[in-house]
Coordinates of C-alpha atoms and ligand atoms in Angstrom, one line a residue:
X1 CA -5.3 9.2 -22.3
X2 CA -5.6 6.7 -19.6
X3 CA -9.4 6.2 -19.5
X4 CA -11.5 4.6 -16.8
X5 CA -14.9 4.7 -18.9
X6 CA -17.1 1.8 -17.8
X7 CA -14.7 0.8 -14.8
X8 CA -15.4 0.9 -11.3
X9 CA -13.0 1.6 -8.9
X10 CA -13.0 1.6 -4.9
X11 CA -10.8 4.0 -2.9
X12 CA -11.0 3.6 1.0
X13 CA -10.3 6.6 3.0
X14 CA -11.1 8.8 0.2
X15 CA -12.9 11.3 2.2
X16 CA -9.8 13.4 2.9
X17 CA -6.4 13.6 2.3
X18 CA -4.6 11.6 -0.6
X19 CA -7.5 9.4 -1.0
X20 CA -10.1 12.3 -2.0
X21 CA -7.4 13.3 -4.6
X22 CA -7.1 9.9 -5.9
X23 CA -10.9 9.7 -6.1
X24 CA -11.4 12.7 -7.8
X25 CA -8.8 11.8 -10.4
X26 CA -10.7 8.4 -11.1
X27 CA -13.9 10.2 -11.7
X28 CA -12.3 12.9 -13.9
X29 CA -11.2 10.0 -16.0
X30 CA -14.5 8.4 -16.4
X31 CA -14.6 5.7 -13.6
X32 CA -17.6 4.9 -11.3
X33 CA -16.1 5.6 -8.0
X34 CA -16.7 4.0 -4.6
X35 CA -16.0 6.7 -1.8
X36 CA -15.2 5.0 1.4
X37 CA -14.6 6.9 4.5
X38 CA -15.8 6.2 8.2
X39 CA -15.1 10.2 8.6
X40 CA -12.8 9.5 11.7
X41 CA -10.2 11.3 13.6
X42 CA -6.5 10.8 12.6
X43 CA -6.0 8.4 15.4
X44 CA -8.9 6.3 14.4
X45 CA -12.0 7.6 16.8
X46 CA -15.5 8.7 15.7
X47 CA -17.5 8.6 12.6
X48 CA -18.7 11.1 10.4
X49 CA -20.9 10.2 7.3
X50 CA -20.6 13.6 5.7
X51 CA -16.7 13.2 5.1
X52 CA -17.5 10.7 2.3
X53 CA -20.7 12.4 1.1
X54 CA -18.7 15.7 0.5
X55 CA -16.5 13.9 -1.9
X56 CA -19.5 12.3 -3.7
X57 CA -20.9 15.9 -4.0
X58 CA -17.6 17.2 -5.4
X59 CA -17.4 14.2 -8.0
X60 CA -21.1 14.7 -9.3
X61 CA -21.0 18.2 -9.3
X62 CA -18.0 18.0 -11.9
X63 CA -20.3 15.6 -14.0
X64 CA -18.8 12.4 -12.4
X65 CA -20.3 9.4 -10.9
X66 CA -19.6 8.3 -7.5
X67 CA -21.5 6.5 -4.3
X68 CA -20.4 7.0 -0.8
X69 CA -19.7 3.8 1.4
X70 CA -19.2 4.8 5.3
X71 CA -18.6 1.2 6.1
X72 CA -15.0 0.4 8.2
X73 CA -12.4 -1.6 6.7
X74 CA -11.5 -2.7 10.0
X75 CA -14.0 -5.8 9.8
X76 CA -14.7 -8.6 7.5
X77 CA -18.2 -7.2 7.2
X78 CA -17.1 -3.7 6.4
X79 CA -15.0 -5.0 3.9
X80 CA -17.5 -7.0 2.3
X81 CA -20.1 -4.3 2.5
X82 CA -17.5 -2.1 0.6
X83 CA -17.2 -4.5 -2.3
X84 CA -20.9 -5.3 -2.3
X85 CA -21.4 -1.5 -2.5
X86 CA -19.5 -1.4 -5.7
X87 CA -21.2 -4.4 -7.2
X88 CA -24.7 -3.4 -6.3
X89 CA -24.5 0.0 -7.7
X90 CA -22.2 -0.2 -10.8
X91 CA -22.2 -4.2 -11.4
X92 CA -18.6 -5.0 -11.3
X93 CA -15.2 -4.0 -9.7
X94 CA -12.0 -3.2 -11.6
X95 CA -9.7 -1.4 -9.4
X96 CA -9.4 -1.1 -5.5
X97 CA -6.9 1.4 -3.8
X98 CA -6.8 0.3 -0.2
X99 CA -5.9 3.6 1.3
X100 CA -7.8 4.2 4.5
X101 CA -5.3 4.7 7.5
X102 CA -5.0 6.1 10.7
X103 CA -1.8 7.4 12.8
X104 CA -0.5 7.7 15.9
X105 CA 3.5 8.5 17.0
X106 CA 4.1 6.2 20.6
X107 CA 7.5 5.5 21.6
X108 CA 8.2 1.7 21.2
X109 CA 8.6 1.3 25.2
X110 CA 5.1 2.9 25.8
X111 CA 3.2 1.1 22.9
X112 CA 0.2 -0.8 24.6
X113 CA -1.3 -4.1 23.0
X114 CA -4.4 -2.1 22.3
X115 CA -2.2 0.9 20.2
X116 CA -0.7 -2.1 18.2
X117 CA -3.8 -4.2 17.6
X118 CA -6.0 -0.7 16.6
X119 CA -3.3 0.0 14.0
X120 CA -2.9 -3.6 12.6
X121 CA -6.6 -3.9 12.6
X122 CA -7.3 -0.9 10.3
X123 CA -4.1 -1.0 8.1
X124 CA -3.2 -4.8 7.9
X125 CA -6.2 -6.4 8.9
X126 CA -8.3 -3.8 6.6
X127 CA -6.3 -4.7 3.9
X128 CA -7.1 -8.3 4.1
X129 CA -10.9 -7.8 4.8
X130 CA -11.1 -5.4 1.7
X131 CA -8.9 -7.5 -0.7
X132 CA -10.4 -10.9 -0.3
X133 CA -14.0 -10.1 -1.4
X134 CA -12.8 -7.8 -4.2
X135 CA -10.4 -10.7 -5.2
X136 CA -13.1 -13.0 -5.3
X137 CA -15.1 -10.5 -7.7
X138 CA -12.1 -9.7 -9.9
X139 CA -11.3 -13.7 -10.3
X140 CA -14.7 -14.3 -11.6
X141 CA -14.3 -11.3 -14.0
X142 CA -10.7 -12.6 -15.3
X143 CA -9.7 -8.6 -14.5
X144 CA -8.7 -6.6 -11.7
X145 CA -6.1 -4.0 -10.4
X146 CA -5.2 -3.5 -6.6
X147 CA -3.3 -0.6 -5.4
X148 CA -2.2 -1.0 -1.8
X149 CA -1.1 2.0 0.0
X150 CA 2.2 1.2 2.2
X151 CA 4.7 3.5 3.5
X152 CA 8.0 4.2 3.5
X153 CA 8.1 4.1 7.4
X154 CA 7.3 0.4 6.9
X155 CA 10.2 -0.4 4.5
X156 CA 12.9 1.9 5.9
X157 CA 11.8 2.6 9.3
X158 CA 10.4 5.6 11.2
X159 CA 10.9 6.6 15.0
X160 CA 8.0 6.2 17.1
X161 CA 5.9 4.0 14.6
X162 CA 6.8 0.3 15.1
X163 CA 3.0 -0.3 15.1
X164 CA 2.4 1.8 12.0
X165 CA 5.4 0.4 10.3
X166 CA 4.9 -3.0 11.2
X167 CA 1.2 -2.8 9.5
X168 CA 2.7 -1.4 6.4
X169 CA 5.2 -3.7 5.9
X170 CA 2.9 -6.2 6.2
X171 CA 0.8 -4.8 3.7
X172 CA 3.9 -5.5 1.1
X173 CA 4.0 -9.3 2.2
X174 CA 0.1 -9.5 1.1
X175 CA 0.6 -7.7 -2.1
X176 CA 3.5 -10.2 -2.9
X177 CA 0.7 -13.2 -2.4
X178 CA -2.1 -11.5 -4.2
X179 CA 0.2 -10.7 -7.1
X180 CA 1.4 -14.2 -7.4
X181 CA -1.9 -15.9 -7.0
X182 CA -3.3 -13.4 -9.1
X183 CA -1.4 -13.4 -12.2
X184 CA -3.2 -16.5 -13.6
X185 CA -6.8 -14.6 -13.3
X186 CA -5.6 -11.2 -14.6
X187 CA -5.3 -9.7 -11.1
X188 CA -2.2 -7.3 -10.7
X189 CA -1.2 -6.2 -7.5
X190 CA 1.4 -3.5 -6.5
X191 CA 1.8 -0.9 -3.7
X192 CA 2.5 2.7 -3.5
X193 CA 4.5 4.4 -0.7
X194 CA 3.4 8.0 -0.5
X195 CA 4.3 11.3 0.9
X196 CA 1.5 13.7 1.0
X197 CA 0.7 16.9 3.0
X198 CA -2.4 15.7 4.6
X199 CA -3.6 16.0 8.6
X200 CA -1.1 13.1 8.9
X201 CA 1.9 15.5 8.4
X202 CA 0.0 18.7 9.8
X203 CA -1.4 17.2 13.1
X204 CA 2.0 15.6 13.8
X205 CA 4.1 18.9 13.6
X206 CA 5.0 20.2 17.1
X207 CA 4.9 23.8 15.6
X208 CA 2.4 24.8 12.8
X209 CA 4.7 27.5 11.5
X210 CA 7.1 24.8 10.1
X211 CA 4.7 24.0 7.6
X212 CA 5.3 27.6 5.7
X213 CA 8.8 27.5 6.3
X214 CA 9.8 23.9 5.4
X215 CA 10.0 23.5 1.5
X216 CA 9.6 19.7 1.5
X217 CA 6.3 20.1 3.2
X218 CA 5.2 22.5 0.6
X219 CA 6.7 20.0 -2.1
X220 CA 4.7 16.9 -1.2
X221 CA 1.4 17.9 -2.5
X222 CA -0.9 15.0 -2.5
X223 CA -1.7 15.7 -6.4
X224 CA 1.9 14.4 -6.9
X225 CA 1.1 11.1 -5.7
X226 CA -2.5 10.5 -7.7
X227 CA -0.2 9.8 -11.2
X228 CA 1.1 6.3 -10.0
X229 CA -1.8 5.2 -8.2
X230 CA -4.2 6.0 -11.3
X231 CA -1.7 4.2 -13.7
X232 CA -1.1 1.2 -11.3
X233 CA -5.0 0.9 -11.2
X234 CA -5.4 1.2 -15.0
X235 CA -5.7 -1.2 -17.7
X236 CA -2.9 0.3 -19.3
X237 CA -0.9 -1.3 -16.3
X238 CA 0.6 -4.7 -16.8
X239 CA 3.2 -4.5 -13.9
X240 CA 2.3 -6.5 -10.9
X241 CA 4.6 -7.3 -7.7
X242 CA 6.1 -3.9 -7.7
X243 CA 6.6 -1.2 -4.7
X244 CA 6.7 2.5 -5.9
X245 CA 7.7 5.5 -3.8
X246 CA 5.9 8.8 -4.8
X247 CA 7.5 11.7 -3.1
X248 CA 7.1 15.3 -4.3
X249 CA 6.9 14.2 -8.0
X250 CA 9.6 11.5 -7.7
X251 CA 8.4 8.1 -8.7
X252 CA 10.8 5.5 -7.8
X253 CA 11.1 1.3 -7.5
X254 CA 11.4 0.4 -4.2
X255 CA 12.5 -3.4 -3.9
X256 CA 13.5 -6.0 -1.8
X257 CA 17.0 -7.3 -2.9
X258 CA 18.9 -10.3 -2.2
X259 CA 22.7 -10.1 -2.1
X260 CA 24.8 -12.8 -3.5
X261 CA 26.1 -13.6 -0.1
X262 CA 29.1 -16.0 1.1
X263 CA 28.8 -19.8 0.6
X264 CA 31.1 -21.9 2.1
X265 CA 33.0 -25.0 1.0
X266 CA 30.7 -27.6 0.0
X267 CA 29.9 -30.3 2.8
X268 CA 31.8 -27.7 4.9
X269 CA 30.1 -26.7 8.3
X270 CA 30.2 -22.9 8.7
X271 CA 30.7 -21.5 12.1
X272 CA 29.9 -17.9 13.7
X273 CA 33.5 -17.5 13.3
X274 CA 33.2 -18.1 9.4
X275 CA 30.3 -15.6 9.4
X276 CA 32.5 -13.2 11.3
X277 CA 35.3 -13.4 8.8
X278 CA 33.0 -13.1 5.5
X279 CA 31.1 -10.6 6.8
X280 CA 31.9 -8.0 4.2
X281 CA 30.3 -10.6 1.3
X282 CA 27.6 -11.6 3.5
X283 CA 26.3 -7.8 4.1
X284 CA 27.6 -6.9 0.6
X285 CA 24.7 -5.4 -1.6
X286 CA 26.1 -6.1 -4.9
X287 CA 25.6 -8.1 -6.7
X288 CA 22.0 -8.4 -5.9
X289 CA 18.9 -10.1 -7.3
X290 CA 15.2 -9.1 -6.9
X291 CA 13.6 -12.4 -6.8
X292 CA 10.3 -12.8 -7.9
X293 CA 9.1 -15.4 -5.2
X294 CA 10.8 -17.5 -2.5
X295 CA 11.4 -20.4 -5.3
X296 CA 13.3 -18.0 -7.3
X297 CA 15.7 -17.6 -4.1
X298 CA 15.7 -21.2 -3.7
X299 CA 16.3 -22.4 -7.1
X300 CA 19.7 -19.7 -7.1
X301 CA 20.9 -21.7 -4.1
X302 CA 20.3 -25.1 -5.3
X303 CA 22.0 -24.1 -8.6
X304 CA 25.1 -23.1 -6.7
X305 CA 25.0 -25.9 -4.6
X306 CA 24.8 -28.2 -7.7
X307 CA 22.1 -30.1 -6.0
X308 CA 18.4 -30.6 -7.9
X309 CA 15.8 -28.3 -6.4
Ligands
NAI401 P1 -5.9 11.4 6.1 O1 -5.9 11.0 7.9 O2 -5.9 12.7 5.6 O3 -6.9 10.4 5.6 C1 -7.2 8.9 5.7 C2 -8.6 8.6 5.7 O4 -8.8 7.4 6.0 C3 -9.5 9.5 6.8 O5 -10.2 10.2 6.0 C4 -10.0 8.3 7.6 O6 -11.4 8.8 8.3 C5 -10.2 7.3 6.9 N1 -10.2 6.1 7.5 C6 -9.4 5.8 8.6 N2 -9.7 4.4 9.1 C7 -10.8 4.0 8.5 C8 -11.5 3.1 8.3 N3 -11.2 1.7 9.5 N4 -12.3 2.5 7.5 C9 -12.5 3.5 6.3 N5 -11.8 4.6 6.2 C10 -11.0 4.9 7.3 O7 -4.4 10.4 5.8 P2 -3.8 10.4 4.4 O8 -2.2 11.1 4.8 O9 -4.4 10.9 3.5 O10 -3.3 8.7 4.3 C11 -3.8 8.0 3.5 C12 -3.0 6.9 3.3 O11 -1.6 7.3 2.9 C13 -3.1 6.1 4.9 O12 -2.9 4.7 4.4 C14 -1.7 6.5 5.3 O13 -1.1 5.8 6.1 C15 -0.8 6.3 3.9 N6 0.4 7.2 3.9 C16 0.4 8.9 4.0 C17 1.6 9.4 4.0 C18 1.6 10.9 4.2 O14 2.7 11.7 3.7 N7 0.5 11.6 4.1 C19 3.0 8.9 4.1 C20 3.0 7.4 4.2 C21 1.9 6.6 4.0

């Protein structure tokens, strides 16, 4: 059984929705949990300290160990305070689930710079503000696990979500680099792209009666995302630099593949007409590779060119 005895886990946005379920599962498996949540609205306004406190009460009532943190992830001070809460209360930090998030639906031509910034500040800046102080603690321990919560909206696209999708896709880029730099320090970083019936779904439905009628909404219970989040945060996990979609009990790798493409004759000067003529090879997704870093792409090209990299 995957066990978190003597381990300390931070879960942001753990007062509600998916984050609450992750926090309960970590605690059930023996972790000391920092339950972080500002307790705001779905759009990111207001604060309510009782939201995180209620989950701490739930954990302690079940015999587990947890402390509340009400700091916002969206400032450097907030991120540092969340990490300090873990270290001050429990003496170390083994895993971070960067899950706090907000959600609004706005057509692209109506999105204001303020809408854009608020979304990026919570999701992307917040992931950085939390991850950097956590990384420093993990580096000093020679051990750590990051699970960043991204979204299929970011990797595949979703109408009305330019700001949200950009922030979530940015989290994948952040994770790629933490995985590369963290490897030599025993720090692993992966993302999860969840689907879960939370207020992010219910509050965006035009007609609440759709909820009972729609089998998909009934199928995406938050409890069906927790298994992969918990696994990736555990000592058993040796994977890094991966993205996983978790939808209604279906767990699947999501990856950025690189097609073989088309390479013109050596020393030729390809033109736009050549691109048009070779479009089927250029756009083909088979064969493909999944480069582990930018260098792997470069080496593959230099090898085909027959030039030293
Ligand atoms: P939720 O709205 O139920 O929970 C999010 C929690 O984050 C709230 O309790 C909120 O108070 C907290 N929060 C917001 N801003 C914060 C801040 N600055 N600092 C600390 N806490 C803050 O939403 P849900 O569905 O549980 O979402 C969790 C994560 O999963 C989010 O990152 C979301 O974008 C992501 N996600 C959810 C999907 C879904 O189907 N529900 C789909 C894809 C991604």
